[in-house]
Coordinates of C-alpha atoms in Angstrom, one line a residue:
Chain A
M1 CA -14.2 13.2 -37.8
N2 CA -17.8 14.1 -37.3
S3 CA -19.1 15.1 -33.8
K4 CA -20.8 11.8 -33.1
T5 CA -17.6 9.8 -33.9
R6 CA -15.6 12.3 -31.9
G7 CA -17.9 11.8 -28.9
I8 CA -17.6 8.1 -29.1
V9 CA -13.8 8.3 -29.3
L10 CA -13.6 10.7 -26.3
H11 CA -15.8 8.4 -24.3
M12 CA -13.5 5.4 -25.2
V13 CA -10.5 7.5 -24.2
M14 CA -12.0 8.2 -20.8
A15 CA -12.9 4.6 -20.3
F16 CA -9.3 3.6 -21.1
V17 CA -8.0 6.2 -18.6
I18 CA -10.2 4.8 -15.9
L19 CA -9.2 1.3 -16.7
I20 CA -5.5 2.2 -16.5
L21 CA -6.2 3.9 -13.1
F22 CA -7.7 0.6 -11.8
L23 CA -4.7 -1.2 -13.1
Q24 CA -2.4 1.2 -11.3
L25 CA -4.4 0.8 -8.1
W26 CA -4.0 -3.0 -8.3
L27 CA -0.3 -2.6 -9.0
F28 CA 0.0 -0.3 -6.0
T29 CA -1.6 -2.9 -3.7
E30 CA 0.6 -5.6 -5.2
A31 CA 3.7 -3.5 -4.6
L32 CA 2.7 -2.9 -0.9
E33 CA 2.4 -6.7 -0.5
A34 CA 5.7 -7.2 -2.2
V35 CA 7.6 -5.0 0.1
H36 CA 8.3 -8.0 2.4
A37 CA 8.0 -10.7 -0.2
P38 CA 11.1 -12.9 -1.0
D39 CA 11.0 -12.0 -4.7
G40 CA 12.0 -8.4 -5.1
K41 CA 11.3 -8.2 -8.8
T42 CA 7.5 -7.8 -8.3
V43 CA 7.8 -4.4 -6.8
L44 CA 10.2 -3.2 -9.5
V45 CA 8.0 -4.5 -12.3
A46 CA 4.9 -2.9 -10.6
S47 CA 6.7 0.5 -10.5
A48 CA 7.8 0.3 -14.1
V49 CA 4.3 -0.7 -15.4
S50 CA 2.7 2.0 -13.2
G51 CA 5.0 4.6 -14.6
L52 CA 4.2 3.5 -18.1
G53 CA 0.5 3.6 -17.2
C54 CA 0.9 7.2 -15.9
L55 CA 2.5 8.3 -19.1
V56 CA -0.3 6.7 -21.2
V57 CA -2.9 8.4 -18.9
W58 CA -1.4 11.8 -19.5
K59 CA -1.1 11.2 -23.3
F60 CA -4.8 10.2 -23.3
I61 CA -5.7 13.2 -21.3
A62 CA -3.8 15.6 -23.6
F63 CA -5.6 13.9 -26.6
F64 CA -8.9 14.2 -24.8
L65 CA -8.6 17.9 -24.0
K66 CA -7.3 18.8 -27.4
N67 CA -10.2 17.1 -29.2
E68 CA -12.7 18.3 -26.7
Q69 CA -11.6 21.9 -27.2
A70 CA -11.7 21.4 -31.0
A71 CA -15.3 20.2 -30.7
S72 CA -16.4 23.1 -28.5
E73 CA -14.8 25.6 -30.9
R74 CA -17.0 24.4 -33.8
Chain B
M1 CA -41.2 46.9 -3.2
A2 CA -42.8 43.8 -1.9
E3 CA -44.8 43.5 -5.1
A4 CA -41.6 43.8 -7.1
N5 CA -39.9 41.0 -5.2
K6 CA -42.8 38.7 -5.7
T7 CA -42.6 39.4 -9.5
A8 CA -38.9 38.8 -9.6
C9 CA -38.7 35.6 -7.6
P10 CA -42.1 34.2 -7.0
G11 CA -42.1 32.0 -3.9
R12 CA -38.6 33.0 -2.9
P13 CA -37.4 35.3 -0.1
A14 CA -36.2 38.8 -1.0
W15 CA -32.6 38.1 0.2
E16 CA -32.1 35.6 -2.5
R17 CA -32.5 38.3 -5.1
D18 CA -30.2 40.7 -3.3
F19 CA -27.6 38.1 -2.4
P20 CA -27.8 35.4 -5.0
V21 CA -26.0 32.2 -4.2
R22 CA -25.3 30.2 -7.4
Q23 CA -24.7 26.9 -5.7
G24 CA -25.2 25.0 -9.0
E25 CA -22.4 27.0 -10.7
D26 CA -20.2 26.9 -7.6
S27 CA -20.1 23.1 -7.4
Y28 CA -19.9 22.6 -11.1
T29 CA -16.9 20.6 -12.2
T30 CA -15.7 21.0 -15.7
R31 CA -14.4 18.1 -17.8
R32 CA -11.0 19.7 -17.8
E33 CA -10.9 19.7 -14.0
F34 CA -12.1 16.1 -13.8
T35 CA -9.5 14.9 -16.3
K36 CA -6.8 16.8 -14.4
F37 CA -8.0 15.0 -11.2
L38 CA -7.7 11.6 -13.0
G39 CA -4.1 12.5 -14.2
L40 CA -3.1 13.5 -10.7
T41 CA -4.6 10.3 -9.3
S42 CA -2.5 8.4 -11.8
I43 CA 0.7 10.2 -10.6
A44 CA -0.2 9.5 -7.0
F45 CA -0.5 5.8 -7.7
F46 CA 2.8 5.8 -9.5
L47 CA 4.5 7.6 -6.7
G48 CA 3.0 5.2 -4.2
T49 CA 4.4 2.3 -6.1
C50 CA 7.8 3.9 -6.3
W51 CA 7.6 4.5 -2.5
A52 CA 7.0 0.8 -2.0
A53 CA 10.0 0.0 -4.2
T54 CA 12.2 2.4 -2.2
R55 CA 11.0 1.0 1.1
R56 CA 11.9 -2.5 0.0
W57 CA 15.3 -1.4 -1.1
M58 CA 15.9 0.4 2.2
N59 CA 14.7 -2.6 4.2
Q60 CA 17.2 -4.9 2.3
R61 CA 20.0 -2.5 2.8
F62 CA 19.3 -1.9 6.4
A63 CA 18.9 -5.6 7.1
A64 CA 22.4 -6.2 5.5
Q65 CA 24.0 -3.5 7.6
A66 CA 22.3 -4.2 11.0
A67 CA 24.6 -5.3 13.8
P68 CA 23.9 -8.6 15.6
L69 CA 21.8 -8.3 18.7
A70 CA 22.4 -10.4 21.7
V71 CA 19.0 -11.7 22.7
A72 CA 19.6 -14.3 25.4
R73 CA 21.9 -16.9 26.9
V74 CA 21.5 -20.4 25.6
D75 CA 20.6 -21.7 29.1
E76 CA 18.0 -19.0 29.6
I77 CA 15.5 -20.7 27.3
A78 CA 14.3 -24.2 27.9
V79 CA 13.6 -26.6 25.0
G80 CA 10.1 -25.7 23.8
G81 CA 10.3 -22.3 25.4
S82 CA 10.5 -18.9 23.8
K83 CA 11.6 -15.3 24.5
L84 CA 10.2 -12.1 23.2
F85 CA 12.5 -9.3 22.0
R86 CA 12.6 -6.4 19.7
Y87 CA 14.8 -6.0 16.6
P88 CA 16.9 -4.3 15.4
E89 CA 16.8 -1.9 18.4
P90 CA 16.1 -3.6 21.8
E91 CA 13.4 -1.0 22.7
K92 CA 12.1 0.6 19.6
G93 CA 12.5 -2.2 17.1
E94 CA 9.9 -4.6 15.7
P95 CA 8.5 -7.3 18.1
A96 CA 10.1 -10.7 17.5
I97 CA 10.2 -14.1 19.2
L98 CA 13.1 -16.4 19.8
I99 CA 12.1 -20.1 20.0
R100 CA 14.1 -23.0 21.1
L101 CA 12.7 -25.9 19.2
E102 CA 15.4 -28.5 20.0
E103 CA 18.5 -28.7 22.1
Q104 CA 20.6 -26.9 19.5
K105 CA 17.9 -25.5 17.3
F106 CA 16.9 -21.8 17.7
V107 CA 14.6 -19.9 15.5
A108 CA 13.9 -16.1 15.5
L109 CA 10.7 -14.9 13.9
G110 CA 8.8 -11.6 13.7
Q111 CA 6.0 -11.6 16.2
S112 CA 3.6 -9.5 14.1
C113 CA 1.0 -11.4 12.2
T114 CA 1.3 -10.6 8.5
H115 CA -2.5 -10.3 8.3
L116 CA -3.3 -7.4 10.6
A117 CA -0.2 -7.2 12.8
C118 CA -1.6 -8.8 15.9
P119 CA 1.1 -10.5 18.1
V120 CA 1.4 -14.2 17.5
H121 CA 1.9 -16.7 20.3
F122 CA 4.1 -19.8 20.3
Q123 CA 2.4 -23.2 21.0
A124 CA 5.1 -25.7 21.9
A125 CA 2.8 -28.7 21.7
T126 CA 2.1 -28.2 18.0
K127 CA 5.3 -26.2 17.1
Q128 CA 3.1 -23.5 15.7
L129 CA 2.7 -19.8 16.1
V130 CA -0.9 -18.8 16.5
C131 CA -2.5 -15.4 15.8
P132 CA -5.5 -15.1 18.2
C133 CA -7.2 -12.3 16.3
H134 CA -8.2 -14.2 13.2
S135 CA -6.8 -17.7 13.8
G136 CA -3.7 -17.5 11.6
F137 CA -1.3 -20.4 11.9
F138 CA 2.4 -20.3 11.2
S139 CA 5.1 -22.9 11.3
A140 CA 7.6 -22.4 14.1
E141 CA 10.3 -24.0 12.0
D142 CA 10.4 -21.4 9.3
G143 CA 7.5 -19.0 9.8
R144 CA 5.6 -20.2 6.7
V145 CA 1.8 -19.9 6.7
L146 CA 0.0 -23.1 7.7
G147 CA -3.6 -21.8 7.7
G148 CA -5.9 -18.8 8.2
P149 CA -6.1 -15.4 6.5
P150 CA -2.4 -14.5 6.4
K151 CA -0.9 -14.8 2.9
R152 CA 2.8 -14.2 3.7
G153 CA 5.0 -15.9 6.2
L154 CA 6.5 -14.3 9.3
D155 CA 9.7 -12.4 9.0
R156 CA 12.7 -14.6 9.8
Y157 CA 16.0 -13.6 11.4
T158 CA 19.4 -15.3 11.2
V159 CA 20.4 -16.8 14.5
E160 CA 24.0 -17.2 15.6
I161 CA 25.3 -18.8 18.9
R162 CA 28.7 -17.6 20.1
E163 CA 30.1 -18.4 23.5
G164 CA 26.8 -19.4 24.9
T165 CA 25.0 -16.3 23.8
I166 CA 22.3 -16.2 21.1
Y167 CA 22.6 -13.4 18.5
V168 CA 20.0 -12.4 16.0
K169 CA 20.8 -10.4 12.9
G170 CA 19.4 -9.4 9.5
A171 CA 16.0 -10.5 8.3
E172 CA 15.8 -13.4 5.9
A173 CA 13.3 -13.6 3.1
P174 CA 10.0 -14.9 4.5
T175 CA 8.5 -18.0 2.9

């Protein structure tokens, strides 16, 4: 992967991370609303999806840091 | 000496050379730090969502275990009248309102508006609960939203009448 492509990929990774963070923020607000809602499934689904999002964010971050370090070593 | 200072930092005071403050470097955030911050934010959102799930679970469990609370005698409230109380503890609990809609029909609802928690007031003429802060309207029959900014109905409690006394217990799911 050349440096230009690597730069684009890293930017895309960061964009995805920020997108997932916005999704998690939305899920958090939905979960707060669902605390008193009649349907209890919403808050459980929100927690599960948020946990999944958190895992993906950390995977992306690990990928980002690994590739960024590789780029800076060259 | 003064000449030397002028040469080293033209236009700058001498103390800046002797005690350099690298503000630019001090406030510099590396990409690594920034990504770590994003990761921690993600964990914070996840924990917040888990906290909401735990709170809901505890609310349900507590509502199921709460003991019935004697609120009033049947003859204490006239038809079209209401009485304020707190639940589950008489002094520390959440504000609630007991309404006598008909001769044998009592309804107990939470008194906090689901919009911004202002206390709602019962209007017997329209059989509605009105929030004076932002004009939210709820049905006195079941606490559902009739109009205004609230999106969720008022908390509803189960009402029991035993030997002329009205008991309130466990929150029902709002509509």
